[in-house]
């Protein structure tokens, strides 16, 4: 009876992040009267929407037992490309956006090709492309912020109202992308193949799955996510910032790990990543409302990451 009940209960990796998010919300609501307000929750969503979409791509890669350190710099490059093409070169905004997204996809393709064809470790590959993307961004922009961007690029930063609370279209796009990827991973063959490759690539290959093709497509899809995040960054800030994205790689990895996705690959949920993104956003927002220095916010985030990774390690050994 007890063993049957244990099997029906959600795993720690699934239930833990949700409980942590609820506990954080309860704690901060007792510390600040402004925390439990619709406008504050909307602000949290606005603050995490860029990292939230980057974390989608990061989740796909970590599910295959890889990691991507280049995501933040790829996003920065994409934002600079699309804004500079539109502002300085007078290219149609739609085409400029497509060029910025394509730049991010190209970085994803390079990462995937080096991992699959030359068999280089993902950590080393993405560390290299992170530096390359940063250098290209600085050279192309001359380390100058691109201002005066077309109104079209700011669309996802515009707001609409539900009752007394305003939400940006960017947060809606982020949530829709999570639902789309959740459906793909749960109910389609490519999603099942991704989990199979992450769990045991050799076994997946022996069952007829083209593992290299799956891995390459994952890195390209991640690049597409970074391109969308670049557009949301421009929409939120109103500029193309060559200094942006420098901590987004660590923030996205933090969100994925807090969301219960295993660094060993093959186990995790995209909705868990969304919860992880919200945990990071809630902690930073709540600590800010309490007047806590940003240094201590980083300290708390680091402790949460270590606890999440330790839980993953213990669960993996037990399994």
PDB file of N, CA and C in Angstrom, residues 46-115:
ATOM      1  N   UNK A  46       8.124  40.204 -16.333  1.00  0.00           N
ATOM      2  CA  UNK A  46       8.864  41.050 -17.264  1.00  0.00           C
ATOM      3  C   UNK A  46      10.371  40.927 -17.049  1.00  0.00           C
ATOM      4  N   UNK A  47      10.771  40.818 -15.794  1.00  0.00           N
ATOM      5  CA  UNK A  47      12.190  40.756 -15.482  1.00  0.00           C
ATOM      6  C   UNK A  47      12.827  39.436 -15.916  1.00  0.00           C
ATOM      7  N   UNK A  48      12.033  38.369 -15.984  1.00  0.00           N
ATOM      8  CA  UNK A  48      12.608  37.045 -16.290  1.00  0.00           C
ATOM      9  C   UNK A  48      12.315  36.575 -17.717  1.00  0.00           C
ATOM     10  N   UNK A  49      11.587  37.366 -18.504  1.00  0.00           N
ATOM     11  CA  UNK A  49      11.147  36.831 -19.788  1.00  0.00           C
ATOM     12  C   UNK A  49      12.309  36.559 -20.743  1.00  0.00           C
ATOM     13  N   UNK A  50      13.354  37.366 -20.708  1.00  0.00           N
ATOM     14  CA  UNK A  50      14.495  37.137 -21.604  1.00  0.00           C
ATOM     15  C   UNK A  50      15.258  35.884 -21.185  1.00  0.00           C
ATOM     16  N   UNK A  51      15.627  35.824 -19.897  1.00  0.00           N
ATOM     17  CA  UNK A  51      16.324  34.636 -19.400  1.00  0.00           C
ATOM     18  C   UNK A  51      15.420  33.414 -19.505  1.00  0.00           C
ATOM     19  N   UNK A  52      14.119  33.617 -19.344  1.00  0.00           N
ATOM     20  CA  UNK A  52      13.184  32.495 -19.440  1.00  0.00           C
ATOM     21  C   UNK A  52      13.219  31.816 -20.791  1.00  0.00           C
ATOM     22  N   UNK A  53      13.299  32.594 -21.864  1.00  0.00           N
ATOM     23  CA  UNK A  53      13.346  31.997 -23.203  1.00  0.00           C
ATOM     24  C   UNK A  53      14.729  31.415 -23.476  1.00  0.00           C
ATOM     25  N   UNK A  54      15.788  32.078 -22.998  1.00  0.00           N
ATOM     26  CA  UNK A  54      17.123  31.481 -23.120  1.00  0.00           C
ATOM     27  C   UNK A  54      17.158  30.135 -22.411  1.00  0.00           C
ATOM     28  N   UNK A  55      16.475  30.044 -21.254  1.00  0.00           N
ATOM     29  CA  UNK A  55      16.466  28.807 -20.473  1.00  0.00           C
ATOM     30  C   UNK A  55      15.761  27.668 -21.199  1.00  0.00           C
ATOM     31  N   UNK A  56      14.859  27.981 -22.122  1.00  0.00           N
ATOM     32  CA  UNK A  56      14.235  26.918 -22.919  1.00  0.00           C
ATOM     33  C   UNK A  56      15.296  26.209 -23.745  1.00  0.00           C
ATOM     34  N   UNK A  57      16.124  26.998 -24.459  1.00  0.00           N
ATOM     35  CA  UNK A  57      17.205  26.401 -25.238  1.00  0.00           C
ATOM     36  C   UNK A  57      18.201  25.680 -24.365  1.00  0.00           C
ATOM     37  N   UNK A  58      18.518  26.260 -23.214  1.00  0.00           N
ATOM     38  CA  UNK A  58      19.458  25.624 -22.290  1.00  0.00           C
ATOM     39  C   UNK A  58      18.917  24.289 -21.787  1.00  0.00           C
ATOM     40  N   UNK A  59      17.613  24.221 -21.548  1.00  0.00           N
ATOM     41  CA  UNK A  59      16.996  22.974 -21.091  1.00  0.00           C
ATOM     42  C   UNK A  59      17.137  21.877 -22.140  1.00  0.00           C
ATOM     43  N   UNK A  60      16.859  22.222 -23.382  1.00  0.00           N
ATOM     44  CA  UNK A  60      16.966  21.225 -24.455  1.00  0.00           C
ATOM     45  C   UNK A  60      18.375  20.644 -24.520  1.00  0.00           C
ATOM     46  N   UNK A  61      19.380  21.500 -24.359  1.00  0.00           N
ATOM     47  CA  UNK A  61      20.777  21.041 -24.429  1.00  0.00           C
ATOM     48  C   UNK A  61      21.150  20.218 -23.197  1.00  0.00           C
ATOM     49  N   UNK A  62      20.746  20.668 -22.017  1.00  0.00           N
ATOM     50  CA  UNK A  62      21.078  19.936 -20.798  1.00  0.00           C
ATOM     51  C   UNK A  62      20.373  18.581 -20.770  1.00  0.00           C
ATOM     52  N   UNK A  63      19.197  18.490 -21.372  1.00  0.00           N
ATOM     53  CA  UNK A  63      18.507  17.199 -21.457  1.00  0.00           C
ATOM     54  C   UNK A  63      19.304  16.178 -22.262  1.00  0.00           C
ATOM     55  N   UNK A  64      20.192  16.653 -23.132  1.00  0.00           N
ATOM     56  CA  UNK A  64      21.058  15.747 -23.892  1.00  0.00           C
ATOM     57  C   UNK A  64      22.415  15.580 -23.208  1.00  0.00           C
ATOM     58  N   UNK A  65      22.495  15.991 -21.934  1.00  0.00           N
ATOM     59  CA  UNK A  65      23.727  15.902 -21.135  1.00  0.00           C
ATOM     60  C   UNK A  65      24.805  16.868 -21.620  1.00  0.00           C
ATOM     61  N   UNK A  66      24.399  17.933 -22.305  1.00  0.00           N
ATOM     62  CA  UNK A  66      25.329  18.972 -22.727  1.00  0.00           C
ATOM     63  C   UNK A  66      25.149  20.219 -21.888  1.00  0.00           C
ATOM     64  N   UNK A  67      25.781  21.288 -22.308  1.00  0.00           N
ATOM     65  CA  UNK A  67      25.631  22.580 -21.642  1.00  0.00           C
ATOM     66  C   UNK A  67      26.035  23.663 -22.639  1.00  0.00           C
ATOM     67  N   UNK A  68      25.449  24.849 -22.488  1.00  0.00           N
ATOM     68  CA  UNK A  68      25.734  25.935 -23.428  1.00  0.00           C
ATOM     69  C   UNK A  68      26.122  27.194 -22.664  1.00  0.00           C
ATOM     70  N   UNK A  69      27.388  27.549 -22.739  1.00  0.00           N
ATOM     71  CA  UNK A  69      27.888  28.767 -22.092  1.00  0.00           C
ATOM     72  C   UNK A  69      27.795  29.988 -23.009  1.00  0.00           C
ATOM     73  N   UNK A  70      27.478  29.759 -24.277  1.00  0.00           N
ATOM     74  CA  UNK A  70      27.492  30.857 -25.253  1.00  0.00           C
ATOM     75  C   UNK A  70      26.153  31.557 -25.387  1.00  0.00           C
ATOM     76  N   UNK A  71      25.120  31.073 -24.682  1.00  0.00           N
ATOM     77  CA  UNK A  71      23.756  31.545 -24.926  1.00  0.00           C
ATOM     78  C   UNK A  71      23.599  33.051 -24.712  1.00  0.00           C
ATOM     79  N   UNK A  72      24.162  33.589 -23.626  1.00  0.00           N
ATOM     80  CA  UNK A  72      24.017  35.015 -23.359  1.00  0.00           C
ATOM     81  C   UNK A  72      24.681  35.885 -24.400  1.00  0.00           C
ATOM     82  N   UNK A  73      25.882  35.498 -24.825  1.00  0.00           N
ATOM     83  CA  UNK A  73      26.595  36.271 -25.838  1.00  0.00           C
ATOM     84  C   UNK A  73      25.946  36.133 -27.212  1.00  0.00           C
ATOM     85  N   UNK A  74      25.389  34.951 -27.480  1.00  0.00           N
ATOM     86  CA  UNK A  74      24.658  34.769 -28.738  1.00  0.00           C
ATOM     87  C   UNK A  74      23.452  35.693 -28.771  1.00  0.00           C
ATOM     88  N   UNK A  75      22.744  35.795 -27.643  1.00  0.00           N
ATOM     89  CA  UNK A  75      21.599  36.690 -27.559  1.00  0.00           C
ATOM     90  C   UNK A  75      22.018  38.146 -27.765  1.00  0.00           C
ATOM     91  N   UNK A  76      23.134  38.549 -27.140  1.00  0.00           N
ATOM     92  CA  UNK A  76      23.626  39.924 -27.296  1.00  0.00           C
ATOM     93  C   UNK A  76      23.988  40.217 -28.749  1.00  0.00           C
ATOM     94  N   UNK A  77      24.639  39.250 -29.406  1.00  0.00           N
ATOM     95  CA  UNK A  77      24.998  39.432 -30.816  1.00  0.00           C
ATOM     96  C   UNK A  77      23.751  39.583 -31.674  1.00  0.00           C
ATOM     97  N   UNK A  78      22.752  38.734 -31.421  1.00  0.00           N
ATOM     98  CA  UNK A  78      21.510  38.823 -32.185  1.00  0.00           C
ATOM     99  C   UNK A  78      20.828  40.166 -32.022  1.00  0.00           C
ATOM    100  N   UNK A  79      20.816  40.694 -30.790  1.00  0.00           N
ATOM    101  CA  UNK A  79      20.160  41.984 -30.551  1.00  0.00           C
ATOM    102  C   UNK A  79      20.900  43.123 -31.245  1.00  0.00           C
ATOM    103  N   UNK A  80      22.225  43.057 -31.260  1.00  0.00           N
ATOM    104  CA  UNK A  80      23.013  44.101 -31.919  1.00  0.00           C
ATOM    105  C   UNK A  80      22.854  44.021 -33.433  1.00  0.00           C
ATOM    106  N   UNK A  81      22.855  42.811 -33.975  1.00  0.00           N
ATOM    107  CA  UNK A  81      22.699  42.634 -35.421  1.00  0.00           C
ATOM    108  C   UNK A  81      21.360  43.191 -35.884  1.00  0.00           C
ATOM    109  N   UNK A  82      20.273  42.821 -35.209  1.00  0.00           N
ATOM    110  CA  UNK A  82      18.960  43.258 -35.692  1.00  0.00           C
ATOM    111  C   UNK A  82      18.766  44.759 -35.537  1.00  0.00           C
ATOM    112  N   UNK A  83      19.284  45.345 -34.462  1.00  0.00           N
ATOM    113  CA  UNK A  83      19.102  46.791 -34.277  1.00  0.00           C
ATOM    114  C   UNK A  83      20.027  47.600 -35.190  1.00  0.00           C
ATOM    115  N   UNK A  84      21.254  47.155 -35.347  1.00  0.00           N
ATOM    116  CA  UNK A  84      22.199  47.894 -36.187  1.00  0.00           C
ATOM    117  C   UNK A  84      21.795  47.808 -37.656  1.00  0.00           C
ATOM    118  N   UNK A  85      21.339  46.651 -38.093  1.00  0.00           N
ATOM    119  CA  UNK A  85      20.870  46.519 -39.475  1.00  0.00           C
ATOM    120  C   UNK A  85      19.713  47.463 -39.744  1.00  0.00           C
ATOM    121  N   UNK A  86      18.796  47.582 -38.771  1.00  0.00           N
ATOM    122  CA  UNK A  86      17.617  48.418 -38.969  1.00  0.00           C
ATOM    123  C   UNK A  86      17.951  49.902 -38.853  1.00  0.00           C
ATOM    124  N   UNK A  87      18.771  50.270 -37.872  1.00  0.00           N
ATOM    125  CA  UNK A  87      19.038  51.684 -37.591  1.00  0.00           C
ATOM    126  C   UNK A  87      20.118  52.255 -38.513  1.00  0.00           C
ATOM    127  N   UNK A  88      21.258  51.569 -38.599  1.00  0.00           N
ATOM    128  CA  UNK A  88      22.392  52.117 -39.345  1.00  0.00           C
ATOM    129  C   UNK A  88      22.344  51.823 -40.836  1.00  0.00           C
ATOM    130  N   UNK A  89      21.787  50.677 -41.198  1.00  0.00           N
ATOM    131  CA  UNK A  89      21.783  50.274 -42.612  1.00  0.00           C
ATOM    132  C   UNK A  89      20.421  50.433 -43.274  1.00  0.00           C
ATOM    133  N   UNK A  90      19.419  50.817 -42.496  1.00  0.00           N
ATOM    134  CA  UNK A  90      18.099  51.095 -43.057  1.00  0.00           C
ATOM    135  C   UNK A  90      17.380  49.887 -43.613  1.00  0.00           C
ATOM    136  N   UNK A  91      17.727  48.707 -43.144  1.00  0.00           N
ATOM    137  CA  UNK A  91      17.070  47.483 -43.611  1.00  0.00           C
ATOM    138  C   UNK A  91      15.681  47.391 -43.006  1.00  0.00           C
ATOM    139  N   UNK A  92      14.748  46.820 -43.760  1.00  0.00           N
ATOM    140  CA  UNK A  92      13.388  46.613 -43.273  1.00  0.00           C
ATOM    141  C   UNK A  92      13.430  45.933 -41.903  1.00  0.00           C
ATOM    142  N   UNK A  93      12.668  46.423 -40.919  1.00  0.00           N
ATOM    143  CA  UNK A  93      12.734  45.863 -39.567  1.00  0.00           C
ATOM    144  C   UNK A  93      12.482  44.355 -39.500  1.00  0.00           C
ATOM    145  N   UNK A  94      11.527  43.879 -40.308  1.00  0.00           N
ATOM    146  CA  UNK A  94      11.254  42.435 -40.308  1.00  0.00           C
ATOM    147  C   UNK A  94      12.486  41.655 -40.770  1.00  0.00           C
ATOM    148  N   UNK A  95      13.124  42.148 -41.829  1.00  0.00           N
ATOM    149  CA  UNK A  95      14.319  41.482 -42.339  1.00  0.00           C
ATOM    150  C   UNK A  95      15.472  41.611 -41.345  1.00  0.00           C
ATOM    151  N   UNK A  96      15.570  42.746 -40.683  1.00  0.00           N
ATOM    152  CA  UNK A  96      16.624  42.947 -39.685  1.00  0.00           C
ATOM    153  C   UNK A  96      16.455  41.975 -38.519  1.00  0.00           C
ATOM    154  N   UNK A  97      15.210  41.800 -38.082  1.00  0.00           N
ATOM    155  CA  UNK A  97      14.935  40.836 -37.005  1.00  0.00           C
ATOM    156  C   UNK A  97      15.325  39.432 -37.446  1.00  0.00           C
ATOM    157  N   UNK A  98      14.974  39.094 -38.690  1.00  0.00           N
ATOM    158  CA  UNK A  98      15.317  37.766 -39.215  1.00  0.00           C
ATOM    159  C   UNK A  98      16.832  37.569 -39.243  1.00  0.00           C
ATOM    160  N   UNK A  99      17.569  38.616 -39.589  1.00  0.00           N
ATOM    161  CA  UNK A  99      19.040  38.524 -39.620  1.00  0.00           C
ATOM    162  C   UNK A  99      19.603  38.308 -38.217  1.00  0.00           C
ATOM    163  N   UNK A 100      19.045  39.011 -37.234  1.00  0.00           N
ATOM    164  CA  UNK A 100      19.497  38.837 -35.856  1.00  0.00           C
ATOM    165  C   UNK A 100      19.233  37.435 -35.342  1.00  0.00           C
ATOM    166  N   UNK A 101      18.040  36.911 -35.636  1.00  0.00           N
ATOM    167  CA  UNK A 101      17.708  35.542 -35.232  1.00  0.00           C
ATOM    168  C   UNK A 101      18.613  34.546 -35.950  1.00  0.00           C
ATOM    169  N   UNK A 102      18.875  34.807 -37.234  1.00  0.00           N
ATOM    170  CA  UNK A 102      19.737  33.911 -38.016  1.00  0.00           C
ATOM    171  C   UNK A 102      21.153  33.867 -37.445  1.00  0.00           C
ATOM    172  N   UNK A 103      21.641  34.993 -36.934  1.00  0.00           N
ATOM    173  CA  UNK A 103      22.975  35.018 -36.324  1.00  0.00           C
ATOM    174  C   UNK A 103      23.026  34.087 -35.116  1.00  0.00           C
ATOM    175  N   UNK A 104      21.963  34.094 -34.314  1.00  0.00           N
ATOM    176  CA  UNK A 104      21.897  33.208 -33.145  1.00  0.00           C
ATOM    177  C   UNK A 104      21.793  31.747 -33.574  1.00  0.00           C
ATOM    178  N   UNK A 105      20.986  31.492 -34.601  1.00  0.00           N
ATOM    179  CA  UNK A 105      20.852  30.123 -35.106  1.00  0.00           C
ATOM    180  C   UNK A 105      22.187  29.620 -35.645  1.00  0.00           C
ATOM    181  N   UNK A 106      22.946  30.516 -36.297  1.00  0.00           N
ATOM    182  CA  UNK A 106      24.252  30.131 -36.839  1.00  0.00           C
ATOM    183  C   UNK A 106      25.202  29.713 -35.719  1.00  0.00           C
ATOM    184  N   UNK A 107      25.179  30.438 -34.602  1.00  0.00           N
ATOM    185  CA  UNK A 107      26.020  30.058 -33.463  1.00  0.00           C
ATOM    186  C   UNK A 107      25.586  28.700 -32.932  1.00  0.00           C
ATOM    187  N   UNK A 108      24.275  28.474 -32.859  1.00  0.00           N
ATOM    188  CA  UNK A 108      23.782  27.181 -32.420  1.00  0.00           C
ATOM    189  C   UNK A 108      24.226  26.059 -33.347  1.00  0.00           C
ATOM    190  N   UNK A 109      24.202  26.340 -34.658  1.00  0.00           N
ATOM    191  CA  UNK A 109      24.627  25.323 -35.623  1.00  0.00           C
ATOM    192  C   UNK A 109      26.121  25.008 -35.471  1.00  0.00           C
ATOM    193  N   UNK A 110      26.933  26.036 -35.291  1.00  0.00           N
ATOM    194  CA  UNK A 110      28.376  25.823 -35.102  1.00  0.00           C
ATOM    195  C   UNK A 110      28.619  24.983 -33.852  1.00  0.00           C
ATOM    196  N   UNK A 111      27.932  25.316 -32.767  1.00  0.00           N
ATOM    197  CA  UNK A 111      28.065  24.527 -31.542  1.00  0.00           C
ATOM    198  C   UNK A 111      27.713  23.064 -31.785  1.00  0.00           C
ATOM    199  N   UNK A 112      26.558  22.854 -32.426  1.00  0.00           N
ATOM    200  CA  UNK A 112      26.103  21.490 -32.670  1.00  0.00           C
ATOM    201  C   UNK A 112      27.022  20.722 -33.603  1.00  0.00           C
ATOM    202  N   UNK A 113      27.533  21.394 -34.640  1.00  0.00           N
ATOM    203  CA  UNK A 113      28.420  20.728 -35.594  1.00  0.00           C
ATOM    204  C   UNK A 113      29.730  20.307 -34.931  1.00  0.00           C
ATOM    205  N   UNK A 114      30.277  21.160 -34.097  1.00  0.00           N
ATOM    206  CA  UNK A 114      31.530  20.819 -33.419  1.00  0.00           C
ATOM    207  C   UNK A 114      31.334  19.688 -32.411  1.00  0.00           C
ATOM    208  N   UNK A 115      30.181  19.674 -31.761  1.00  0.00           N
ATOM    209  CA  UNK A 115      29.893  18.613 -30.782  1.00  0.00           C
ATOM    210  C   UNK A 115      29.654  17.278 -31.468  1.00  0.00           C
TER     211      UNK A 115
END
